[in-house]
Short mmCIF file of C-alpha atoms in Angstrom, two decimals:
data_model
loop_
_atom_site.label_atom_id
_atom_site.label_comp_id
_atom_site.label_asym_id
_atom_site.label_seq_id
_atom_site.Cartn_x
_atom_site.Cartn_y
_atom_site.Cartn_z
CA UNK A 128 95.49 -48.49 37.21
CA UNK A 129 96.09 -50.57 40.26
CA UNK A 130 93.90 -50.98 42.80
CA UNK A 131 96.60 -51.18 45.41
CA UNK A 132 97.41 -47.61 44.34
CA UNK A 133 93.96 -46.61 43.30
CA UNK A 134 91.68 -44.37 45.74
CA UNK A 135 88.34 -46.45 46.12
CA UNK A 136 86.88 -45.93 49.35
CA UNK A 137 83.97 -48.65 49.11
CA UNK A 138 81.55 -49.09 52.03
CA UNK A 139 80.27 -52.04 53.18
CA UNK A 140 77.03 -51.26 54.33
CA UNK A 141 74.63 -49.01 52.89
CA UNK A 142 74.48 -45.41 54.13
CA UNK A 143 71.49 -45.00 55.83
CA UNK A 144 70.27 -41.82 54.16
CA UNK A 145 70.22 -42.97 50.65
CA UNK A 146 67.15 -43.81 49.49
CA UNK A 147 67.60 -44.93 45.71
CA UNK A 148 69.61 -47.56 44.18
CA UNK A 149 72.09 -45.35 42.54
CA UNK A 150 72.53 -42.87 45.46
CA UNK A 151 73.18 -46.21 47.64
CA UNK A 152 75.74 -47.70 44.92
CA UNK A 153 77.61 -44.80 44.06
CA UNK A 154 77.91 -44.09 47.80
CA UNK A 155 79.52 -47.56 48.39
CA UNK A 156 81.20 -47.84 45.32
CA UNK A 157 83.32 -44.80 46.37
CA UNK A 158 82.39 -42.49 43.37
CA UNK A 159 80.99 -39.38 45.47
CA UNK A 160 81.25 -38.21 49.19
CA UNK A 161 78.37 -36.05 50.43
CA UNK A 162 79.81 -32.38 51.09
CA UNK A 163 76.34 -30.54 52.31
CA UNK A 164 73.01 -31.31 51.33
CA UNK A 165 72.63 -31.66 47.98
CA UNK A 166 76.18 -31.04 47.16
CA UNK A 167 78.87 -34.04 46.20
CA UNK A 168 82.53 -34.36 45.76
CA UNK A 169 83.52 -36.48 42.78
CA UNK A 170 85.74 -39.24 44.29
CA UNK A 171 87.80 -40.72 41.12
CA UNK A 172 85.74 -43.46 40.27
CA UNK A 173 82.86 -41.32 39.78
CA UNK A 174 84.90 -38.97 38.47
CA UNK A 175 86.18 -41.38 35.91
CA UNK A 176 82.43 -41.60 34.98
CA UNK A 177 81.38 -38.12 34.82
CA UNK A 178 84.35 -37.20 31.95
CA UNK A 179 83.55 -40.17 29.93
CA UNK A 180 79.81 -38.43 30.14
CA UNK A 181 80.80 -35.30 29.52
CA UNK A 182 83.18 -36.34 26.49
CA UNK A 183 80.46 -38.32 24.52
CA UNK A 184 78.64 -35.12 25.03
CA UNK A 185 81.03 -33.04 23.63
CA UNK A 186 82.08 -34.86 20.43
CA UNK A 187 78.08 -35.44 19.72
CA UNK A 188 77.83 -31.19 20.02
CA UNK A 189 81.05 -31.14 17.42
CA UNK A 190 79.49 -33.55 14.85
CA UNK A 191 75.96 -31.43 14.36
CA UNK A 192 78.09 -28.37 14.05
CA UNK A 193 77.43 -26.99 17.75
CA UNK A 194 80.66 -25.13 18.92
CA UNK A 195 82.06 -25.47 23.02
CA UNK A 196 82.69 -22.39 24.76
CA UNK A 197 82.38 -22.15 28.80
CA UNK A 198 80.56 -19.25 30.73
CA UNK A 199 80.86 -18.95 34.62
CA UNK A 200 79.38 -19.58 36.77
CA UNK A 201 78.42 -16.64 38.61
CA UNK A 202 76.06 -13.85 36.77
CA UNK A 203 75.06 -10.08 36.93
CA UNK A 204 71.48 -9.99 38.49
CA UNK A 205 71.54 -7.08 35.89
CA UNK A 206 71.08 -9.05 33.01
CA UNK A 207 68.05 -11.27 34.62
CA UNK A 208 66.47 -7.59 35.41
CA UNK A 209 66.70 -7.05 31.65
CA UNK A 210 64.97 -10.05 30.34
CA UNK A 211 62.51 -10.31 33.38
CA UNK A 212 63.21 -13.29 35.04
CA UNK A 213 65.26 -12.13 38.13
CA UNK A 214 62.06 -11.67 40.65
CA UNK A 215 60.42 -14.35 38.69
CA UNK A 216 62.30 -17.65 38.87
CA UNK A 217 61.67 -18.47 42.45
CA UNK A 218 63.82 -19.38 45.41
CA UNK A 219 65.34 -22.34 43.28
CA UNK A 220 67.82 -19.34 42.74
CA UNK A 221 70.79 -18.06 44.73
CA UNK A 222 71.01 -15.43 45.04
CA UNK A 223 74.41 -13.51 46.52
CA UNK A 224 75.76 -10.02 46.69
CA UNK A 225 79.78 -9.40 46.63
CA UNK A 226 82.07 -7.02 48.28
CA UNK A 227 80.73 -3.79 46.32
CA UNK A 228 77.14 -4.63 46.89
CA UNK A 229 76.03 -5.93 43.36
CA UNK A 230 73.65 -8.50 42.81
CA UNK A 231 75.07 -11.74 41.71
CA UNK A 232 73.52 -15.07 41.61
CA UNK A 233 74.46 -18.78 40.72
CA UNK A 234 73.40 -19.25 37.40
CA UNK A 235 70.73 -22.09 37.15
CA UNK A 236 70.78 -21.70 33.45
CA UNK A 237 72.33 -19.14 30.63
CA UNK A 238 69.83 -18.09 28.48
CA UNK A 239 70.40 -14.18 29.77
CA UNK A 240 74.19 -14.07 29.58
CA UNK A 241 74.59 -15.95 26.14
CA UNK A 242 72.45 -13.26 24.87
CA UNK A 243 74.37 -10.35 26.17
CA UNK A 244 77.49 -12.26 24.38
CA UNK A 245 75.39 -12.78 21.43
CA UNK A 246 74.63 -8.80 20.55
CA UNK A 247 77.92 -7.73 21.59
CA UNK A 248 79.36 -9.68 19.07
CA UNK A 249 77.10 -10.84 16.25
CA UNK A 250 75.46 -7.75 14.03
CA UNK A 251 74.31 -9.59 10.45
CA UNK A 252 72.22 -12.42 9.28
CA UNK A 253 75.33 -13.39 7.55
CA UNK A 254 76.58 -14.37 10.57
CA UNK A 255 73.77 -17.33 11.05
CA UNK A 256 72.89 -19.64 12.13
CA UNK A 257 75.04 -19.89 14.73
CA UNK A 258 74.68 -22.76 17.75
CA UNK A 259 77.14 -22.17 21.14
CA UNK A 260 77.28 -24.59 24.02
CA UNK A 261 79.31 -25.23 27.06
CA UNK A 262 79.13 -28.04 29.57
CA UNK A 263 79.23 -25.88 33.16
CA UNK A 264 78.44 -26.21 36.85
CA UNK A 265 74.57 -24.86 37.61
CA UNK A 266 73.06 -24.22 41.01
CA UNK A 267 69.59 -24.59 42.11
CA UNK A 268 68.54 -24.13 46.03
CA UNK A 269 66.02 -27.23 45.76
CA UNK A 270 63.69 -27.24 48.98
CA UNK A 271 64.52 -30.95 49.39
CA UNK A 272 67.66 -32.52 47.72
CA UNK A 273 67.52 -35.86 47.90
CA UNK A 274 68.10 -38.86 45.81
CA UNK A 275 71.90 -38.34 45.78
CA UNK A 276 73.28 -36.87 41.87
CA UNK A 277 69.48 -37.14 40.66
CA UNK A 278 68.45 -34.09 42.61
CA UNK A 279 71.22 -32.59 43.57
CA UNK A 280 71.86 -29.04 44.49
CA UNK A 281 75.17 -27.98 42.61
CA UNK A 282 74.79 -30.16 39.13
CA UNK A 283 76.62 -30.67 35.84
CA UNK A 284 75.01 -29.63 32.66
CA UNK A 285 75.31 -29.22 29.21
CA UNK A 286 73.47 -25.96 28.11
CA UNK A 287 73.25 -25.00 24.48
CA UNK A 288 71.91 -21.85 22.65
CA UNK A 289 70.64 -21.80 18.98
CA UNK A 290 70.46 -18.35 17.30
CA UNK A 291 68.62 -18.33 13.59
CA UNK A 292 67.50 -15.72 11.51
CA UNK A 293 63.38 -17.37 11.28
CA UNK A 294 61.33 -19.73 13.09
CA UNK A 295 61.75 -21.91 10.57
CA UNK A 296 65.44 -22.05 10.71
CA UNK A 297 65.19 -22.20 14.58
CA UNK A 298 63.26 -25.16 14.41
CA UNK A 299 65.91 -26.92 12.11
CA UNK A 300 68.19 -26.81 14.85
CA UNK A 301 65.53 -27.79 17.39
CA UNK A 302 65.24 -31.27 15.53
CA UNK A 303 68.95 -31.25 14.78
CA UNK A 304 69.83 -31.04 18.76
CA UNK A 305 67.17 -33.91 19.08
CA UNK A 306 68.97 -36.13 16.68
CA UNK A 307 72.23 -35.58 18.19
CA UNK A 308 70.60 -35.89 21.55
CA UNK A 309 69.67 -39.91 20.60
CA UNK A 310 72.87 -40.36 19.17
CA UNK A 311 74.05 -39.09 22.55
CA UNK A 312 72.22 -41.25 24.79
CA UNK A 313 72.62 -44.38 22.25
CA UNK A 314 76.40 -44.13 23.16
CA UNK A 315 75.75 -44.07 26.56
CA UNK A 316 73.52 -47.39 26.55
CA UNK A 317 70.73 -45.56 27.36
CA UNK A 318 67.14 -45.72 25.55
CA UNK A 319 65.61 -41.79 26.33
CA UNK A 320 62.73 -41.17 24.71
CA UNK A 321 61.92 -37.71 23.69
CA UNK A 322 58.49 -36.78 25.48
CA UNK A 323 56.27 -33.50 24.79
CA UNK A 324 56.43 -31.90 28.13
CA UNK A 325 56.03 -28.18 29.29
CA UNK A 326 58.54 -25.26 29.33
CA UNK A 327 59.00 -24.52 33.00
CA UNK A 328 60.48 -21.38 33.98
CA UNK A 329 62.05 -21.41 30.75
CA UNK A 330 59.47 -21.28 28.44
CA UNK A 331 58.60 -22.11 25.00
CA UNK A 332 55.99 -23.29 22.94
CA UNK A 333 57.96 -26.39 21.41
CA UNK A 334 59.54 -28.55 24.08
CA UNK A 335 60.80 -32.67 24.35
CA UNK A 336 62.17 -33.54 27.64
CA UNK A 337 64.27 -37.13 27.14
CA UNK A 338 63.39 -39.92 29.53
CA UNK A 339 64.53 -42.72 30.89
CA UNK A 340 62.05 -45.62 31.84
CA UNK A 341 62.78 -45.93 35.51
CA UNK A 342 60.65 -46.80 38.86
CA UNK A 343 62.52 -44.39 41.04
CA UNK A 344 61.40 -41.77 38.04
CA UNK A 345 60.55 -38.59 39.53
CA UNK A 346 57.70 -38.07 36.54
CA UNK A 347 55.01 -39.94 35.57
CA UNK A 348 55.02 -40.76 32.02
CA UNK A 349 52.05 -42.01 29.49
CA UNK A 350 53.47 -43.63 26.57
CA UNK A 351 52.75 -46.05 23.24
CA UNK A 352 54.76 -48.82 23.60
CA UNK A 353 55.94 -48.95 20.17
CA UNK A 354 58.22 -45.96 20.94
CA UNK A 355 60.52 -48.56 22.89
CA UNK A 356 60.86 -50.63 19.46
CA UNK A 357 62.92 -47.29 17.83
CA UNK A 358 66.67 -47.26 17.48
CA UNK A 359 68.46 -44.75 15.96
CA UNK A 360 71.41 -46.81 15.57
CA UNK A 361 74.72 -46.20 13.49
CA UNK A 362 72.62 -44.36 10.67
CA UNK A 363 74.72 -41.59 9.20
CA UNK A 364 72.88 -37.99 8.86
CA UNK A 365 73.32 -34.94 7.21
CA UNK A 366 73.10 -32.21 10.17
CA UNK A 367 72.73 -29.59 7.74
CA UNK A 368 69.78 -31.34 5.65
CA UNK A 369 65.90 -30.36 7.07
CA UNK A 370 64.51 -32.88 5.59
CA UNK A 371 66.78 -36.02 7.09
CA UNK A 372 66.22 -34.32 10.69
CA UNK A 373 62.45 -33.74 10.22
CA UNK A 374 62.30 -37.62 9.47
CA UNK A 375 64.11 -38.25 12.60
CA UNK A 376 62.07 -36.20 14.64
CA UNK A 377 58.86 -37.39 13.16
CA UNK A 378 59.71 -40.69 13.13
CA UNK A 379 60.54 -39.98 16.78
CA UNK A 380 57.86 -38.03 18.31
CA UNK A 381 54.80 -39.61 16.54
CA UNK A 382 53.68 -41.52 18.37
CA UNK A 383 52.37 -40.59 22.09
CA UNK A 384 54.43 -39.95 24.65
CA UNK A 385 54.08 -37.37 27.20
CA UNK A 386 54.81 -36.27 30.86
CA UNK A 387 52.34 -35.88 33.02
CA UNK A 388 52.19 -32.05 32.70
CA UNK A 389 51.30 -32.38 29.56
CA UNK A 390 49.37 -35.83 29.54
CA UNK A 391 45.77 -35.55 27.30
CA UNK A 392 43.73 -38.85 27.98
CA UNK A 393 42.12 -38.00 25.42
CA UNK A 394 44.50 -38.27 22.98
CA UNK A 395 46.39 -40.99 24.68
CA UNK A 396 42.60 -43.15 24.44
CA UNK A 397 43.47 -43.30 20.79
CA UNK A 398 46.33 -45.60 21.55
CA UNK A 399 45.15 -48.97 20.84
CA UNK A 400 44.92 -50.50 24.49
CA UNK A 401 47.35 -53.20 23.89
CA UNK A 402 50.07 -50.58 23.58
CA UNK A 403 49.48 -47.80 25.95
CA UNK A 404 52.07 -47.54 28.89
CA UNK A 405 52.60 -45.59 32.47
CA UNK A 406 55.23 -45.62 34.15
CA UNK A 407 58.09 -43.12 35.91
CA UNK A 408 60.70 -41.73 34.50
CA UNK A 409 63.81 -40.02 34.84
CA UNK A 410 64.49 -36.66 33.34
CA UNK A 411 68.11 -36.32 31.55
CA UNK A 412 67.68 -33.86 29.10
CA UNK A 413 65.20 -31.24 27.32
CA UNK A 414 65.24 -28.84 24.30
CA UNK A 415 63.54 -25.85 23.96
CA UNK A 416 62.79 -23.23 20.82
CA UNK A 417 60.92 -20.21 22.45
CA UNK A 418 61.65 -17.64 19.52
CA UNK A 419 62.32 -14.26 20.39
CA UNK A 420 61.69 -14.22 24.45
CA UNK A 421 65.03 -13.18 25.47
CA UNK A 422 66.16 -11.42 22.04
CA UNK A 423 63.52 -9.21 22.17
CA UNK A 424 64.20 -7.63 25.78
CA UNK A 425 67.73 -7.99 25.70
CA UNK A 426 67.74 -6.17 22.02
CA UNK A 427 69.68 -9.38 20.26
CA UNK A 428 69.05 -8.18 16.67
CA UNK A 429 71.08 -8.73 13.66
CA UNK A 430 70.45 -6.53 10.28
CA UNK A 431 68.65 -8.78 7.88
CA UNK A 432 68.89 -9.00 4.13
CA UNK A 433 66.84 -5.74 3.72
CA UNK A 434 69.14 -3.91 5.91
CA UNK A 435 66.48 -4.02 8.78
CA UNK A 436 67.34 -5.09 12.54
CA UNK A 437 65.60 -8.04 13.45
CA UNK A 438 65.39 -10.17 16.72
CA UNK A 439 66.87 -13.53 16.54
CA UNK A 440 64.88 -16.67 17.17
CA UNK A 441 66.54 -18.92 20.25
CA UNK A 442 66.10 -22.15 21.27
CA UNK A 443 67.90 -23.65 24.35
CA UNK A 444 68.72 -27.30 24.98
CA UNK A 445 69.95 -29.20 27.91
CA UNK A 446 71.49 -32.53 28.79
CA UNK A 447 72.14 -33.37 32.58
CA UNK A 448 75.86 -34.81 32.65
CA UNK A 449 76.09 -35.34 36.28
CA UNK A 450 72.31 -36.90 36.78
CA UNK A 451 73.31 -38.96 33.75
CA UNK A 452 75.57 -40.55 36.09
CA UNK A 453 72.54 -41.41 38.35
CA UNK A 454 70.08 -42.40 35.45
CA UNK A 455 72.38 -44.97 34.04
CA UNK A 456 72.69 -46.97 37.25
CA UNK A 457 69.27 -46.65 38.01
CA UNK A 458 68.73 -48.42 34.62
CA UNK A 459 71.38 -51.25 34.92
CA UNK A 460 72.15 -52.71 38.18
CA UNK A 461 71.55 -55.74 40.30
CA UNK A 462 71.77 -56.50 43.72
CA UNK A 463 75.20 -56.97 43.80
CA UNK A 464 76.13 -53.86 42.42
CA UNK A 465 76.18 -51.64 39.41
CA UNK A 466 76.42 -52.65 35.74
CA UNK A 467 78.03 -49.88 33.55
CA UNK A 468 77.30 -50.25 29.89
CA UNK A 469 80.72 -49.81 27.87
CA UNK A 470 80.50 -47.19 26.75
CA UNK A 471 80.65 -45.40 29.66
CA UNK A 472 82.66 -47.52 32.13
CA UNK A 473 85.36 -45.89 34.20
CA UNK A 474 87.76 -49.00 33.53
CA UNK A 475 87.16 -51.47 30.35
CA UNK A 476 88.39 -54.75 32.67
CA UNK A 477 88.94 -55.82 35.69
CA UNK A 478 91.86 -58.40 36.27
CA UNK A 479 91.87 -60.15 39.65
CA UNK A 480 94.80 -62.12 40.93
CA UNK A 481 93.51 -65.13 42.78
CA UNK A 482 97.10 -65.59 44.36
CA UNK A 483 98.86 -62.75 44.89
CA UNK A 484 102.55 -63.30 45.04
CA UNK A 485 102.65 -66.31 43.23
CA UNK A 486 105.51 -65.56 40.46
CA UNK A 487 103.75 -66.86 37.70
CA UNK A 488 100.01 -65.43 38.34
CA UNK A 489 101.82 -62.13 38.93
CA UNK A 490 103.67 -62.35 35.82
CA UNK A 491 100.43 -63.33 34.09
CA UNK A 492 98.61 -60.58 35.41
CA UNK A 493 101.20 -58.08 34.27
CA UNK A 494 101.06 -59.44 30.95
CA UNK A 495 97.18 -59.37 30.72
CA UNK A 496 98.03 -55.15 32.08
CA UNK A 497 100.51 -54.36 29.45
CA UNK A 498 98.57 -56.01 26.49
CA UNK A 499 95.06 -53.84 27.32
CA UNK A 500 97.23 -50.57 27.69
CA UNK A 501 98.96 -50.68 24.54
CA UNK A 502 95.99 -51.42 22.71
CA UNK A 503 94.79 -47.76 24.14
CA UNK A 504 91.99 -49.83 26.71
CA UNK A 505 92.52 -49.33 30.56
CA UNK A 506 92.32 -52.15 32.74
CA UNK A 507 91.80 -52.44 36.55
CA UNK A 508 94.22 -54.54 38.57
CA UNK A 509 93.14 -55.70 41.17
CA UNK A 510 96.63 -56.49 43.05
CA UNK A 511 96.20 -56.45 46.69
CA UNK A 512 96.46 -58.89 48.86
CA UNK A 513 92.95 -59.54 49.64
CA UNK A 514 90.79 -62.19 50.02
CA UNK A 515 89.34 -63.99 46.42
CA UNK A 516 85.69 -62.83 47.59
CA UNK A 517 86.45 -59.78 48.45
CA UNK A 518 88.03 -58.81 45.31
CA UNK A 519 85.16 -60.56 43.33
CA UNK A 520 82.67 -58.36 45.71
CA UNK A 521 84.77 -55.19 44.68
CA UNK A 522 84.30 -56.14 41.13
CA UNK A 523 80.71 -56.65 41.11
CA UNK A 524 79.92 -53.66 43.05
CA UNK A 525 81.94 -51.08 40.55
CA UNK A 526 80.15 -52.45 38.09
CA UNK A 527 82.85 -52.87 35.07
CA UNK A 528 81.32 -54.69 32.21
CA UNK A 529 84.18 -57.43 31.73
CA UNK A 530 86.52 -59.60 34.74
CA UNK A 531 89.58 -61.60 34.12
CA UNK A 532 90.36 -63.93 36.37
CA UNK A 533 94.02 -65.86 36.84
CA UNK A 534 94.88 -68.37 39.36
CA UNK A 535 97.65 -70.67 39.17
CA UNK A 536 94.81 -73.60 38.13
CA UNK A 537 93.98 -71.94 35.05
CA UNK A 538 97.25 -70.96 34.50
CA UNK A 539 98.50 -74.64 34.71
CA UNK A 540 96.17 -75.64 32.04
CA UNK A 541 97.01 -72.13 29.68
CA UNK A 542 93.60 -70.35 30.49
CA UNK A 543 92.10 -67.29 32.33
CA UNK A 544 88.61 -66.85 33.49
CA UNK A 545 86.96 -64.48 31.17
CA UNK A 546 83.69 -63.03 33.16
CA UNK A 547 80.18 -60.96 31.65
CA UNK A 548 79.02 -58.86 34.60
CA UNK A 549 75.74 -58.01 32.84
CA UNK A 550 74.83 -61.77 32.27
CA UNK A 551 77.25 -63.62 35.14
CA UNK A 552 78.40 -66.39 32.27
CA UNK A 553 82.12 -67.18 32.41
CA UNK A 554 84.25 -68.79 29.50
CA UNK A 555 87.59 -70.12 29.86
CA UNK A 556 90.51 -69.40 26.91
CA UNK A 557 94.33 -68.64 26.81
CA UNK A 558 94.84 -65.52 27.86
CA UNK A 559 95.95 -63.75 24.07
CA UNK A 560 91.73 -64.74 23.35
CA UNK A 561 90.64 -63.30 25.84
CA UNK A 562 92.78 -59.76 25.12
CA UNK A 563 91.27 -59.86 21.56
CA UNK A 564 87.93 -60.52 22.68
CA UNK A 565 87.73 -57.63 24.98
CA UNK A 566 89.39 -55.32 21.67
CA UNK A 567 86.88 -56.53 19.67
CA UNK A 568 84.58 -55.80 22.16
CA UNK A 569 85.56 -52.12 22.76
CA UNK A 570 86.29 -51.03 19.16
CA UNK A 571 82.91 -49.68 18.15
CA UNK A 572 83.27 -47.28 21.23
CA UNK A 573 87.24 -46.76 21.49
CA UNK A 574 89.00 -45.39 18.00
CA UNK A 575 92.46 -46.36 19.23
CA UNK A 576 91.29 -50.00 19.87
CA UNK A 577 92.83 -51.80 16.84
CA UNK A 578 93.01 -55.79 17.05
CA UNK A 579 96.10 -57.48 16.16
CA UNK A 580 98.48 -59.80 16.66
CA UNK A 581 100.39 -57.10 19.26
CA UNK A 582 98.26 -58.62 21.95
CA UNK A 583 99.54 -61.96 21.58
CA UNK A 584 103.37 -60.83 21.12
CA UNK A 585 102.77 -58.55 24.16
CA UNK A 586 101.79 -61.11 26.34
CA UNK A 587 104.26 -63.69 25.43
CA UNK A 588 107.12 -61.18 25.90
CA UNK A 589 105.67 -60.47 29.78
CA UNK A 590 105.72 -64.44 30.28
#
């Protein structure tokens, strides 16, 4: 992409209603656009963002087995009559009525209308376990949004359903979703730590909420400090085996770490004092088994192996694409702007032409275009005719991890500028090095990245 043909509507000053550092830098980085309280459009940066989000989501779900479907978005108060919860869960809900006078709402969650798809469909144990998800736009009519994407109104979410014959089997897929939840939020360059915390309006007796360490946190969190030591890394599991995702979850979860709703000081006391922690946190995800709650009122039975109907045991589990978004800045920034983690940026480099319109920085910068592309990366050109601070400024405050640089200097003496945003340190080298670098760079987190002499050829055919 080119900037000169890119739609980034950055602001210069700070919008006086945002009170947090990501609400204020995705506001003037152009990636959302306030609609009504509480409710954003997704400019294309942000945009950008959000799909690479919701696409290391996604192929996480795949790999444990967990299969995509998408519900809608608006549901038949009928079915929250069934399981109970319609008069129950509060003004948070939205509640609407259409043209033939039915009660509808906008669903904050799906536990009700994956079970009515559930028993329409699924009538033997033979048919377990079975684990459906979709990634889907939710609703709730918070009293206060603020905080831009982190408490929104209208939010993206990834809401999966677990249905096993036995608790035990139930809670299999409990600590499967929380392996594939770390391996989620690895990817992302995110440490969440999985925290006991209570079920909500959900419910459940076995619940983790996943944190991230943050002082704009909207919980207060108790925890050992050893937990931040714990990687899960590139280890390779067995989704189906109990006993590798018990490890995981024990390994985990031992050690203390709890919301404040669920906070016991005298437990925590136990920690030696050299280790024990408080501080905020942000909420990205949770998981959830609460057995038989909705199958039970909603009559989602299979036949079991003695020919008898019995109620499935459920387990729900959530990860918060869009406040993801908001989490991730919150966690890596500076004053200048954001800092993605690569993983997750919306572009992989930024070139910047120190003189546009000279032939042979132009020609340069095409080259250094072409050679990203076709090794499957996408750069950022930044092309206009701007000012060399202001496109520096630009760079800084969208926050992508790596900046070439060409001016006719460097260019005279066969180098580019080759820029770190996260640590500021710049390295000089032809500009074929610097292509390979950024490959190498990207490969662990791009499959079509491959690192070859084609960037070198590439270039040299541009010049």
């Amino acid at each position: 992409m080119r900037l000169s043909r890119y739609f980034l509507p950055v602001l210069k000053e700070t919008p006086s209603e945002a009170q947090i550092a990501s609400h204020r830098l995705m506001l003037r980085a152009g990636m959302i656009k306030q609609a009504s309280a509480g409710i954003y459009s997704w400019l294309p940066l942000g945009f950008k963002v959000l799909r690479k989000l919701e696409n290391i989501v996604h192929e996480e779900q795949m790999r444990a087995g967990h299969i995509p479907m998408l519900m809608p978005t608006i549901q038949s108060a009928d079915l929250w009559r069934e399981s109970g919860r319609y008069d129950d869960y509060g003004e948070e809900m939205l509640r609407i009525r259409d043209r033939h006078d039915r009660d509808m709402l906008y669903g904050p969650t799906n536990e009700e209308l994956i079970t009515d798809i559930f028993r329409a469909h699924v009538g033997s144990y033979k048919d377990l376990p079975l684990t459906l998800y979709h990634i889907q736009w939710k609703f709730r009519d918070e009293i206060r949004p603020r905080f831009g994407v982190m408490r929104g109104r209208e939010f993206y979410m990834k809401d999966g359903y677990n249905f096993d014959l036995s608790k035990e089997d139930a809670l299999h897929a409990y600590n499967r979703h929380l392996v594939s939840y770390l391996r989620t939020y690895e990817r992302m360059g995110l440490q969440a730590i999985p925290m006991r915390a209570d079920g909500g309006p959900i419910g459940g007796d076995y619940t983790h909420e996943f944190l991230v360490l943050a002082e704009t946190g909207e919980s207060e969190v108790f925890y050992d400090s050893e937990i931040t030591d714990l990687r899960f890394g590139e280890r390779e599991i067995d989704y189906d085996s109990v006993e590798q995702c018990q490890a995981v979850l024990e390994e985990f979860t031992s050690r203390y770490a709890r919301t404040d709703e669920t906070h016991d000081e005298v437990i925590f006391n136990e920690v030696p004092e050299a280790r024990r922690r408080s501080a905020r946190g942000i909420e990205v995800g949770q998981i959830f088994y609460f057995g038989t709650k909705y199958s039970e009122p909603l009559g989602a039975t299979v036949q079991g192996p003695d020919g008898k109907p019995v109620p499935v045991h459920m387990g729900s589990h959530g990860i918060g694409v869009s406040r993801l978004v908001g989490a991730i800045i919150e966690a890596s920034h500076d004053e200048n702007g954001i800092i993605w983690p690569e993983g997750v940026t919306p572009f992989h480099a930024g070139i910047v032409n120190l003189k546009q319109g000279d032939a042979e920085a132009d020609a340069a910068c095409e080259a250094l275009y072409a050679s990203l592309t076709a090794l499957g990366l996408e750069p950022l050109y930044d092309d206009r005719d701007e000012r060399a601070g202001g496109k520096f400024a630009t760079m800084d405050l969208i926050g992508l991890p790596w900046r070439i640089t060409v001016g006719p200097r460097g260019l005279k003496n066969g180098v580019v500028e080759l820029t770190s945003r996260k640590t500021g340190e710049s390295e000089e080298m032809p500009p074929e090095k610097a292509i390979e670098k950024i490959a190498e760079i990207y490969a662990p987190h791009h499959r079509s990245v491959a690192v070859e002499p084609m960037a070198q050829r590439s270039f040299h055919t541009w010049l």
